[in-house]
Amino acid sequence: MTDFSGLIDGYKRFKTGGWQRQRARWAELADGQNPKVMVIACSDSRVDPTQIFDTSPGEMFVVRNVANLVPPFETNPGYHGVSAALEFAVTQLEIPEIVVLGHQACGGCGAALSKRFEHAPKGAGGFISDWIQLLDEARERVVAEHGEGEAAIRALELEAVKVSMVNLRTFPCIPQRESAGKLRIHGAYFAIADGMLHVLNTGTGQFEPR
């Protein structure tokens, strides 16, 4: 199991291996970034977008959080980390594509379904509870159809992707660029057990394996 000293060892391998092989690329990136895709993914250690999509440095602008969620556009005071990253990617980097990436066995979606942090104090689950309230409406739909078993967890994981896609479009800069043909939004789901990527067909509302 990797600890901090293991990370340092990994860095040394990277510096003498991957960094050296792409030295010209790293020199280019030192002058700025120009990614063509933003990926909104879960913080889960098993779901690294750069691994799943086999990308090189500088190709993706990545935001990761519990359950790959995008909050709706809000202007109330506070620290809006996801919103700031989204704003920067779309209005400053002018990224033309956004991918919301959900995944199998998502702990955040599981917690949203079970509501196990519902009354927890801040610092002991309360922050998680507040965050995953973004899935409350989706949870109600899922429970009404599937109950609260394994099928419900999978259904909520898929719904979480759709919720984030809906919330993306509450940011004024998103529909403006979509209508101008400058931005496309995609939904995807990674199944950890079999390594299969499922992509949302916006016409049917179904996730289809690739």
Coordinates of N, CA and C in Angstrom, one line a residue:
M1 N 0.8 -1.2 0.0 CA 0.0 0.0 0.0 C 0.9 1.2 0.0
T2 N 0.6 2.2 -0.9 CA 1.4 3.4 -1.0 C 1.2 4.4 0.2
D3 N 2.3 4.8 0.8 CA 2.3 5.9 1.8 C 3.0 7.0 1.2
F4 N 3.3 8.1 2.0 CA 4.0 9.2 1.4 C 5.4 8.9 0.9
S5 N 6.1 8.1 1.6 CA 7.4 7.7 1.1 C 7.3 7.0 -0.2
G6 N 6.2 6.2 -0.4 CA 6.0 5.5 -1.7 C 5.7 6.5 -2.8
L7 N 5.0 7.6 -2.4 CA 4.8 8.7 -3.4 C 6.1 9.3 -3.9
I8 N 7.0 9.5 -2.9 CA 8.3 10.1 -3.3 C 9.1 9.2 -4.2
D9 N 9.0 7.9 -3.9 CA 9.7 6.9 -4.8 C 9.0 7.0 -6.2
G10 N 7.7 7.1 -6.2 CA 7.0 7.2 -7.5 C 7.4 8.4 -8.3
Y11 N 7.5 9.5 -7.5 CA 8.0 10.8 -8.2 C 9.3 10.6 -8.8
K12 N 10.2 9.9 -8.1 CA 11.6 9.7 -8.7 C 11.5 8.9 -9.9
R13 N 10.7 7.9 -9.9 CA 10.5 7.1 -11.2 C 10.0 7.9 -12.3
F14 N 9.0 8.7 -12.0 CA 8.4 9.6 -13.0 C 9.4 10.6 -13.5
K15 N 10.2 11.2 -12.6 CA 11.2 12.2 -13.0 C 12.3 11.6 -14.0
T16 N 12.7 10.4 -13.7 CA 13.7 9.8 -14.6 C 13.1 9.0 -15.7
G17 N 11.8 8.8 -15.7 CA 11.1 8.0 -16.8 C 10.2 8.9 -17.6
G18 N 8.9 9.0 -17.2 CA 7.9 9.7 -17.9 C 8.2 11.1 -18.2
W19 N 8.7 11.8 -17.2 CA 9.0 13.2 -17.4 C 10.1 13.4 -18.4
Q20 N 11.2 12.6 -18.4 CA 12.2 12.6 -19.4 C 11.7 12.4 -20.8
R21 N 10.9 11.3 -20.9 CA 10.4 11.0 -22.2 C 9.5 12.1 -22.8
Q22 N 8.9 12.9 -22.0 CA 8.0 13.9 -22.5 C 8.5 15.3 -22.1
R23 N 9.8 15.4 -22.0 CA 10.4 16.7 -21.6 C 10.0 17.9 -22.4
A24 N 9.9 17.7 -23.7 CA 9.5 18.8 -24.6 C 8.1 19.2 -24.3
R25 N 7.3 18.2 -24.0 CA 5.9 18.5 -23.6 C 5.7 19.3 -22.3
W26 N 6.5 18.9 -21.3 CA 6.5 19.6 -20.1 C 7.0 21.0 -20.2
A27 N 8.0 21.2 -21.0 CA 8.5 22.6 -21.3 C 7.5 23.4 -21.9
E28 N 6.7 22.8 -22.9 CA 5.6 23.5 -23.5 C 4.5 23.9 -22.5
L29 N 4.2 23.0 -21.6 CA 3.1 23.2 -20.6 C 3.5 24.3 -19.6
A30 N 4.8 24.5 -19.4 CA 5.3 25.5 -18.5 C 4.8 26.9 -18.9
D31 N 4.5 27.0 -20.2 CA 4.1 28.3 -20.8 C 2.6 28.5 -20.7
G32 N 1.9 27.5 -20.3 CA 0.4 27.6 -20.3 C -0.3 26.3 -20.7
Q33 N -1.6 26.2 -20.4 CA -2.3 25.0 -20.7 C -3.4 25.3 -21.8
N34 N -3.8 24.3 -22.5 CA -4.8 24.5 -23.5 C -5.6 23.2 -23.7
P35 N -6.2 22.7 -22.6 CA -6.9 21.4 -22.6 C -8.2 21.6 -23.5
K36 N -8.6 20.5 -24.1 CA -9.8 20.5 -24.9 C -11.0 19.8 -24.2
V37 N -10.8 19.2 -23.0 CA -11.8 18.5 -22.3 C -11.7 18.8 -20.8
M38 N -12.9 19.1 -20.2 CA -13.0 19.2 -18.8 C -13.7 17.9 -18.3
V39 N -13.1 17.3 -17.3 CA -13.8 16.1 -16.7 C -14.1 16.4 -15.3
I40 N -15.4 16.1 -14.9 CA -15.9 16.3 -13.6 C -16.1 14.9 -13.0
A41 N -15.2 14.4 -12.1 CA -15.2 13.0 -11.7 C -15.3 13.0 -10.2
C42 N -15.4 11.7 -9.7 CA -15.4 11.5 -8.2 C -14.0 11.5 -7.6
S43 N -13.9 11.8 -6.4 CA -12.6 11.8 -5.7 C -12.2 10.4 -5.4
D44 N -13.0 9.4 -5.6 CA -12.7 8.0 -5.3 C -11.4 7.6 -5.9
S45 N -10.5 6.9 -5.0 CA -9.2 6.6 -5.4 C -9.1 5.6 -6.6
R46 N -10.2 4.9 -6.8 CA -10.3 3.9 -7.9 C -10.6 4.4 -9.3
V47 N -10.9 5.7 -9.3 CA -11.5 6.3 -10.6 C -10.7 7.5 -11.0
D48 N -9.5 7.2 -11.6 CA -8.6 8.3 -12.0 C -8.9 8.6 -13.5
P49 N -9.4 9.7 -13.8 CA -9.7 10.0 -15.3 C -8.5 9.9 -16.2
T50 N -7.4 10.3 -15.7 CA -6.2 10.2 -16.6 C -5.8 8.8 -16.9
Q51 N -6.1 7.9 -16.0 CA -5.9 6.4 -16.3 C -7.0 5.9 -17.2
I52 N -8.2 6.2 -16.8 CA -9.3 5.6 -17.6 C -9.3 6.0 -19.1
F53 N -8.9 7.3 -19.3 CA -8.9 7.8 -20.7 C -7.5 7.8 -21.3
D54 N -6.5 7.4 -20.5 CA -5.2 7.2 -21.1 C -4.7 8.5 -21.7
T55 N -4.7 9.6 -20.9 CA -4.3 10.9 -21.5 C -2.9 11.3 -21.1
S56 N -2.4 12.2 -21.8 CA -1.0 12.8 -21.5 C -1.2 14.1 -20.7
P57 N -0.1 14.6 -20.1 CA -0.2 15.8 -19.3 C -0.8 17.0 -20.1
G58 N -1.6 17.8 -19.5 CA -2.2 18.9 -20.2 C -3.4 18.7 -21.1
E59 N -3.8 17.5 -21.2 CA -4.9 17.2 -22.1 C -6.3 17.4 -21.5
M60 N -6.4 17.2 -20.2 CA -7.7 17.3 -19.5 C -7.6 18.3 -18.3
F61 N -8.7 19.1 -18.1 CA -8.8 19.9 -16.9 C -9.8 19.1 -16.0
V62 N -9.3 18.7 -14.9 CA -10.1 17.8 -14.0 C -10.5 18.4 -12.7
V63 N -11.8 18.2 -12.4 CA -12.3 18.5 -11.1 C -12.9 17.3 -10.5
R64 N -12.5 17.0 -9.2 CA -12.9 15.8 -8.5 C -13.5 16.1 -7.2
N65 N -14.6 15.5 -6.9 CA -15.3 15.7 -5.6 C -16.1 14.5 -5.2
V66 N -16.7 14.5 -4.1 CA -17.6 13.4 -3.7 C -18.8 13.3 -4.6
A67 N -18.9 12.1 -5.3 CA -20.0 11.7 -6.2 C -20.1 12.5 -7.5
N68 N -18.9 13.1 -7.9 CA -18.8 13.8 -9.2 C -20.0 14.8 -9.4
L69 N -20.3 15.6 -8.4 CA -21.4 16.5 -8.4 C -21.1 17.9 -8.8
V70 N -22.0 18.5 -9.6 CA -21.9 19.9 -9.9 C -23.1 20.6 -9.2
P71 N -22.8 21.6 -8.3 CA -24.0 22.3 -7.7 C -24.6 23.2 -8.7
P72 N -25.9 23.7 -8.5 CA -26.5 24.6 -9.4 C -25.8 26.0 -9.2
F73 N -26.0 26.8 -10.2 CA -25.5 28.2 -10.2 C -26.1 29.0 -9.0
E74 N -25.3 29.5 -8.2 CA -25.7 30.3 -7.0 C -24.8 31.5 -6.9
T75 N -25.3 32.6 -6.3 CA -24.5 33.8 -6.1 C -24.4 34.1 -4.6
N76 N -24.8 33.2 -3.8 CA -24.8 33.5 -2.3 C -23.3 33.4 -1.9
P77 N -23.0 34.1 -0.8 CA -21.6 34.1 -0.3 C -21.2 32.7 0.1
G78 N -19.9 32.4 0.0 CA -19.4 31.1 0.3 C -18.2 30.8 -0.6
Y79 N -17.7 29.6 -0.4 CA -16.6 29.1 -1.2 C -17.0 28.1 -2.2
H80 N -17.2 28.6 -3.4 CA -17.7 27.8 -4.5 C -16.6 27.2 -5.4
G81 N -16.0 26.1 -4.9 CA -14.8 25.6 -5.5 C -15.2 25.0 -6.9
V82 N -16.2 24.1 -7.0 CA -16.6 23.5 -8.3 C -17.0 24.6 -9.2
S83 N -17.8 25.6 -8.8 CA -18.2 26.6 -9.6 C -17.1 27.5 -10.2
A84 N -16.1 27.7 -9.3 CA -14.9 28.5 -9.7 C -14.1 27.8 -10.8
A85 N -14.0 26.5 -10.6 CA -13.2 25.7 -11.6 C -14.0 25.6 -12.9
L86 N -15.3 25.5 -12.8 CA -16.1 25.4 -14.0 C -16.0 26.7 -14.8
E87 N -16.2 27.8 -14.0 CA -16.1 29.2 -14.6 C -14.8 29.4 -15.3
F88 N -13.7 29.0 -14.7 CA -12.4 29.2 -15.2 C -12.2 28.3 -16.5
A89 N -12.7 27.1 -16.5 CA -12.5 26.2 -17.6 C -13.3 26.7 -18.8
V90 N -14.5 27.2 -18.6 CA -15.4 27.5 -19.7 C -15.1 28.9 -20.2
T91 N -15.0 29.9 -19.3 CA -14.9 31.3 -19.7 C -13.4 31.7 -20.0
Q92 N -12.5 31.1 -19.3 CA -11.1 31.5 -19.5 C -10.3 30.6 -20.4
L93 N -10.4 29.3 -20.2 CA -9.7 28.3 -21.1 C -10.5 28.0 -22.3
E94 N -11.8 28.4 -22.3 CA -12.7 28.1 -23.4 C -12.7 26.7 -23.9
I95 N -12.8 25.8 -22.9 CA -12.8 24.3 -23.2 C -14.1 24.0 -23.9
P96 N -14.0 23.2 -25.0 CA -15.1 23.0 -25.9 C -16.0 21.7 -25.5
E97 N -15.5 20.9 -24.5 CA -16.2 19.7 -24.1 C -16.1 19.5 -22.6
I98 N -17.2 19.1 -22.0 CA -17.2 18.7 -20.6 C -17.8 17.3 -20.5
V99 N -17.1 16.5 -19.7 CA -17.6 15.1 -19.4 C -17.8 15.0 -17.9
V100 N -19.0 14.6 -17.5 CA -19.3 14.2 -16.2 C -19.2 12.7 -16.1
L101 N -18.3 12.2 -15.2 CA -17.9 10.8 -15.1 C -18.3 10.2 -13.8
G102 N -19.4 9.4 -13.8 CA -19.8 8.7 -12.6 C -19.1 7.3 -12.6
H103 N -19.3 6.5 -11.5 CA -18.7 5.2 -11.4 C -19.4 4.3 -10.5
Q104 N -19.1 3.0 -10.7 CA -19.7 1.9 -9.9 C -19.2 2.0 -8.4
A105 N -20.0 1.6 -7.5 CA -19.6 1.5 -6.1 C -19.2 2.9 -5.5
C106 N -20.0 3.9 -5.9 CA -19.7 5.2 -5.4 C -20.2 5.4 -4.0
G107 N -19.2 5.7 -3.1 CA -19.6 5.8 -1.7 C -20.5 7.0 -1.4
G108 N -20.3 8.1 -2.2 CA -21.1 9.3 -2.0 C -22.6 9.0 -2.4
C109 N -22.8 8.3 -3.5 CA -24.1 7.9 -3.9 C -24.7 6.9 -2.9
G110 N -23.9 6.0 -2.4 CA -24.4 5.1 -1.3 C -24.8 5.8 -0.1
A111 N -24.1 6.8 0.3 CA -24.5 7.6 1.5 C -25.7 8.4 1.2
A112 N -25.9 8.9 0.0 CA -27.1 9.7 -0.3 C -28.3 8.8 -0.2
L113 N -28.1 7.5 -0.7 CA -29.3 6.6 -0.7 C -29.6 6.2 0.8
S114 N -28.6 5.9 1.6 CA -28.9 5.4 3.0 C -29.1 6.5 3.9
K115 N -28.7 7.8 3.6 CA -28.8 8.9 4.5 C -28.1 8.7 5.8
R116 N -27.0 8.0 5.8 CA -26.3 7.6 7.0 C -25.6 8.8 7.7
F117 N -25.4 9.9 6.9 CA -24.8 11.1 7.5 C -25.8 12.2 7.8
E118 N -27.0 11.9 7.7 CA -28.1 12.9 7.7 C -28.0 13.8 8.9
H119 N -27.8 13.3 10.1 CA -27.8 14.1 11.3 C -26.3 14.2 11.9
A120 N -25.4 13.9 11.1 CA -24.0 14.0 11.6 C -23.5 15.4 11.8
P121 N -22.7 15.7 12.8 CA -22.2 17.1 12.9 C -21.1 17.4 11.9
K122 N -20.8 18.6 11.6 CA -19.8 19.0 10.7 C -18.4 18.4 11.2
G123 N -17.7 17.9 10.3 CA -16.4 17.2 10.7 C -16.5 15.8 11.0
A124 N -17.8 15.3 11.1 CA -18.0 13.9 11.4 C -19.1 13.3 10.4
G125 N -19.1 13.9 9.2 CA -20.1 13.5 8.2 C -21.1 14.6 7.8
G126 N -21.1 15.6 8.5 CA -22.1 16.7 8.2 C -21.8 17.4 6.9
F127 N -20.5 17.6 6.6 CA -20.2 18.3 5.3 C -20.6 17.3 4.2
I128 N -20.4 16.1 4.3 CA -20.8 15.1 3.3 C -22.3 15.1 3.1
S129 N -23.0 15.1 4.2 CA -24.5 15.2 4.2 C -25.0 16.4 3.4
D130 N -24.4 17.5 3.7 CA -24.9 18.8 3.0 C -24.6 18.7 1.6
W131 N -23.4 18.1 1.2 CA -23.1 18.1 -0.2 C -24.0 17.1 -1.0
I132 N -24.2 16.0 -0.5 CA -25.0 15.0 -1.2 C -26.5 15.2 -1.2
Q133 N -26.9 16.3 -0.5 CA -28.3 16.7 -0.6 C -28.6 17.1 -2.0
L134 N -27.6 17.4 -2.8 CA -27.8 17.7 -4.2 C -28.5 16.5 -5.0
L135 N -28.5 15.3 -4.3 CA -29.1 14.2 -4.9 C -30.4 13.8 -4.3
D136 N -30.9 14.7 -3.5 CA -32.2 14.3 -2.7 C -33.4 14.0 -3.7
E137 N -33.6 14.9 -4.7 CA -34.7 14.6 -5.6 C -34.5 13.4 -6.4
A138 N -33.3 13.2 -6.9 CA -33.0 11.9 -7.6 C -33.1 10.7 -6.8
R139 N -32.8 10.8 -5.5 CA -32.9 9.7 -4.6 C -34.4 9.3 -4.4
E140 N -35.3 10.3 -4.3 CA -36.7 10.0 -4.2 C -37.2 9.2 -5.4
R141 N -36.8 9.7 -6.6 CA -37.2 9.0 -7.8 C -36.7 7.5 -7.8
V142 N -35.4 7.4 -7.4 CA -34.8 6.0 -7.5 C -35.5 5.1 -6.5
V143 N -35.7 5.6 -5.2 CA -36.3 4.8 -4.2 C -37.7 4.4 -4.6
A144 N -38.4 5.3 -5.2 CA -39.8 5.0 -5.6 C -39.8 3.8 -6.7
E145 N -38.8 3.8 -7.5 CA -38.8 2.7 -8.5 C -38.0 1.5 -8.1
H146 N -36.9 1.6 -7.3 CA -36.1 0.5 -7.0 C -36.0 0.1 -5.6
G147 N -36.6 0.8 -4.7 CA -36.3 0.6 -3.3 C -35.0 1.1 -2.8
E148 N -34.3 0.3 -2.0 CA -33.0 0.8 -1.5 C -31.9 -0.3 -1.6
G149 N -32.0 -1.2 -2.4 CA -31.1 -2.3 -2.6 C -30.0 -1.9 -3.6
E150 N -29.3 -3.0 -4.1 CA -28.2 -2.8 -5.1 C -28.6 -2.1 -6.3
A151 N -29.8 -2.5 -6.8 CA -30.3 -1.8 -8.1 C -30.5 -0.3 -7.9
A152 N -30.9 0.1 -6.7 CA -31.1 1.5 -6.4 C -29.7 2.2 -6.4
I153 N -28.7 1.6 -5.8 CA -27.4 2.2 -5.8 C -26.9 2.5 -7.2
R154 N -27.0 1.5 -8.1 CA -26.5 1.7 -9.5 C -27.4 2.8 -10.1
A155 N -28.7 2.7 -9.9 CA -29.5 3.7 -10.5 C -29.2 5.1 -10.1
L156 N -28.9 5.3 -8.8 CA -28.5 6.6 -8.3 C -27.2 7.1 -8.8
E157 N -26.3 6.2 -9.0 CA -25.0 6.5 -9.6 C -25.1 7.1 -11.0
L158 N -26.1 6.5 -11.7 CA -26.3 7.0 -13.1 C -27.1 8.3 -13.0
E159 N -28.0 8.4 -12.1 CA -28.8 9.7 -11.9 C -27.9 10.8 -11.5
A160 N -26.8 10.5 -10.7 CA -25.9 11.6 -10.3 C -25.3 12.3 -11.5
V161 N -24.9 11.5 -12.5 CA -24.4 12.1 -13.7 C -25.4 13.0 -14.3
K162 N -26.6 12.6 -14.4 CA -27.6 13.4 -15.1 C -27.9 14.7 -14.3
V163 N -27.9 14.5 -12.9 CA -28.1 15.7 -12.1 C -27.0 16.8 -12.3
S164 N -25.8 16.3 -12.4 CA -24.7 17.3 -12.6 C -24.8 17.9 -14.0
M165 N -25.3 17.2 -15.0 CA -25.4 17.7 -16.3 C -26.5 18.8 -16.3
V166 N -27.6 18.5 -15.6 CA -28.7 19.5 -15.5 C -28.2 20.8 -14.8
N167 N -27.4 20.6 -13.7 CA -26.9 21.7 -13.0 C -25.9 22.5 -13.7
L168 N -25.1 21.8 -14.6 CA -24.2 22.6 -15.4 C -24.9 23.6 -16.3
R169 N -26.1 23.3 -16.7 CA -26.8 24.2 -17.6 C -27.5 25.3 -16.9
T170 N -27.4 25.4 -15.6 CA -27.9 26.5 -14.8 C -26.9 27.7 -14.8
F171 N -25.7 27.4 -15.2 CA -24.6 28.4 -15.3 C -24.8 29.1 -16.6
P172 N -25.1 30.4 -16.6 CA -25.4 31.1 -17.9 C -24.4 30.9 -19.0
C173 N -23.1 30.8 -18.7 CA -22.1 30.6 -19.7 C -22.2 29.3 -20.5
I174 N -22.9 28.3 -19.9 CA -23.0 27.0 -20.5 C -24.0 27.0 -21.6
P175 N -25.3 27.3 -21.4 CA -26.2 27.3 -22.5 C -25.9 28.3 -23.6
Q176 N -25.3 29.4 -23.2 CA -24.8 30.4 -24.2 C -23.8 29.8 -25.2
R177 N -22.9 29.0 -24.7 CA -21.9 28.4 -25.5 C -22.4 27.2 -26.3
E178 N -23.3 26.4 -25.6 CA -23.9 25.3 -26.3 C -24.7 25.8 -27.5
S179 N -25.5 26.8 -27.3 CA -26.4 27.3 -28.4 C -25.6 27.9 -29.6
A180 N -24.3 28.3 -29.2 CA -23.5 28.9 -30.3 C -22.6 27.8 -30.9
G181 N -22.8 26.5 -30.5 CA -22.0 25.4 -31.0 C -20.5 25.4 -30.5
K182 N -20.3 26.1 -29.4 CA -18.9 26.1 -28.9 C -18.6 25.2 -27.7
L183 N -19.7 24.5 -27.3 CA -19.5 23.6 -26.1 C -20.4 22.4 -26.2
R184 N -19.9 21.2 -25.8 CA -20.7 20.0 -25.8 C -20.6 19.4 -24.4
I185 N -21.6 18.8 -23.9 CA -21.6 18.2 -22.6 C -21.9 16.7 -22.8
H186 N -21.1 15.8 -22.1 CA -21.3 14.4 -22.2 C -21.4 13.8 -20.8
G187 N -22.2 12.7 -20.7 CA -22.2 11.9 -19.5 C -21.6 10.6 -19.7
A188 N -20.9 10.1 -18.7 CA -20.3 8.7 -18.8 C -20.3 8.1 -17.4
Y189 N -20.1 6.8 -17.4 CA -20.1 5.9 -16.2 C -19.1 4.8 -16.4
F190 N -18.2 4.7 -15.4 CA -17.2 3.7 -15.4 C -17.5 2.6 -14.4
A191 N -17.6 1.3 -15.0 CA -17.8 0.2 -14.1 C -16.5 -0.4 -13.7
I192 N -16.2 -0.3 -12.4 CA -14.9 -0.7 -11.9 C -14.6 -2.2 -12.2
A193 N -15.6 -3.0 -11.9 CA -15.4 -4.5 -11.9 C -14.9 -5.0 -13.3
D194 N -15.6 -4.5 -14.3 CA -15.2 -5.0 -15.7 C -14.5 -4.0 -16.6
G195 N -14.3 -2.8 -16.0 CA -13.5 -1.8 -16.8 C -14.3 -1.2 -18.0
M196 N -15.6 -1.4 -18.0 CA -16.4 -0.9 -19.1 C -16.9 0.5 -18.9
L197 N -16.7 1.3 -19.9 CA -17.2 2.7 -19.9 C -18.5 2.7 -20.6
H198 N -19.5 3.4 -20.0 CA -20.8 3.6 -20.5 C -21.0 5.0 -20.8
V199 N -21.5 5.4 -22.0 CA -21.7 6.8 -22.3 C -23.2 7.1 -22.5
L200 N -23.6 8.2 -22.0 CA -25.0 8.6 -22.0 C -25.5 8.9 -23.4
N201 N -26.5 8.2 -23.9 CA -27.2 8.6 -25.1 C -28.3 9.6 -24.8
T202 N -28.1 10.9 -25.1 CA -29.0 11.9 -24.7 C -30.3 11.8 -25.4
G203 N -30.4 11.0 -26.5 CA -31.7 10.8 -27.1 C -32.6 9.8 -26.4
T204 N -32.0 8.8 -25.9 CA -32.7 7.7 -25.2 C -32.7 7.9 -23.7
G205 N -31.7 8.6 -23.2 CA -31.5 8.7 -21.7 C -30.8 7.5 -21.1
Q206 N -30.3 6.6 -22.0 CA -29.7 5.4 -21.5 C -28.2 5.5 -21.6
F207 N -27.5 4.8 -20.7 CA -26.0 4.7 -20.8 C -25.7 3.5 -21.6
E208 N -24.9 3.6 -22.6 CA -24.5 2.6 -23.5 C -23.1 2.2 -23.4
P209 N -22.7 0.9 -23.4 CA -21.3 0.5 -23.3 C -20.5 0.8 -24.5
R210 N -19.3 1.2 -24.3 CA -18.4 1.5 -25.5 C -17.3 0.4 -25.5

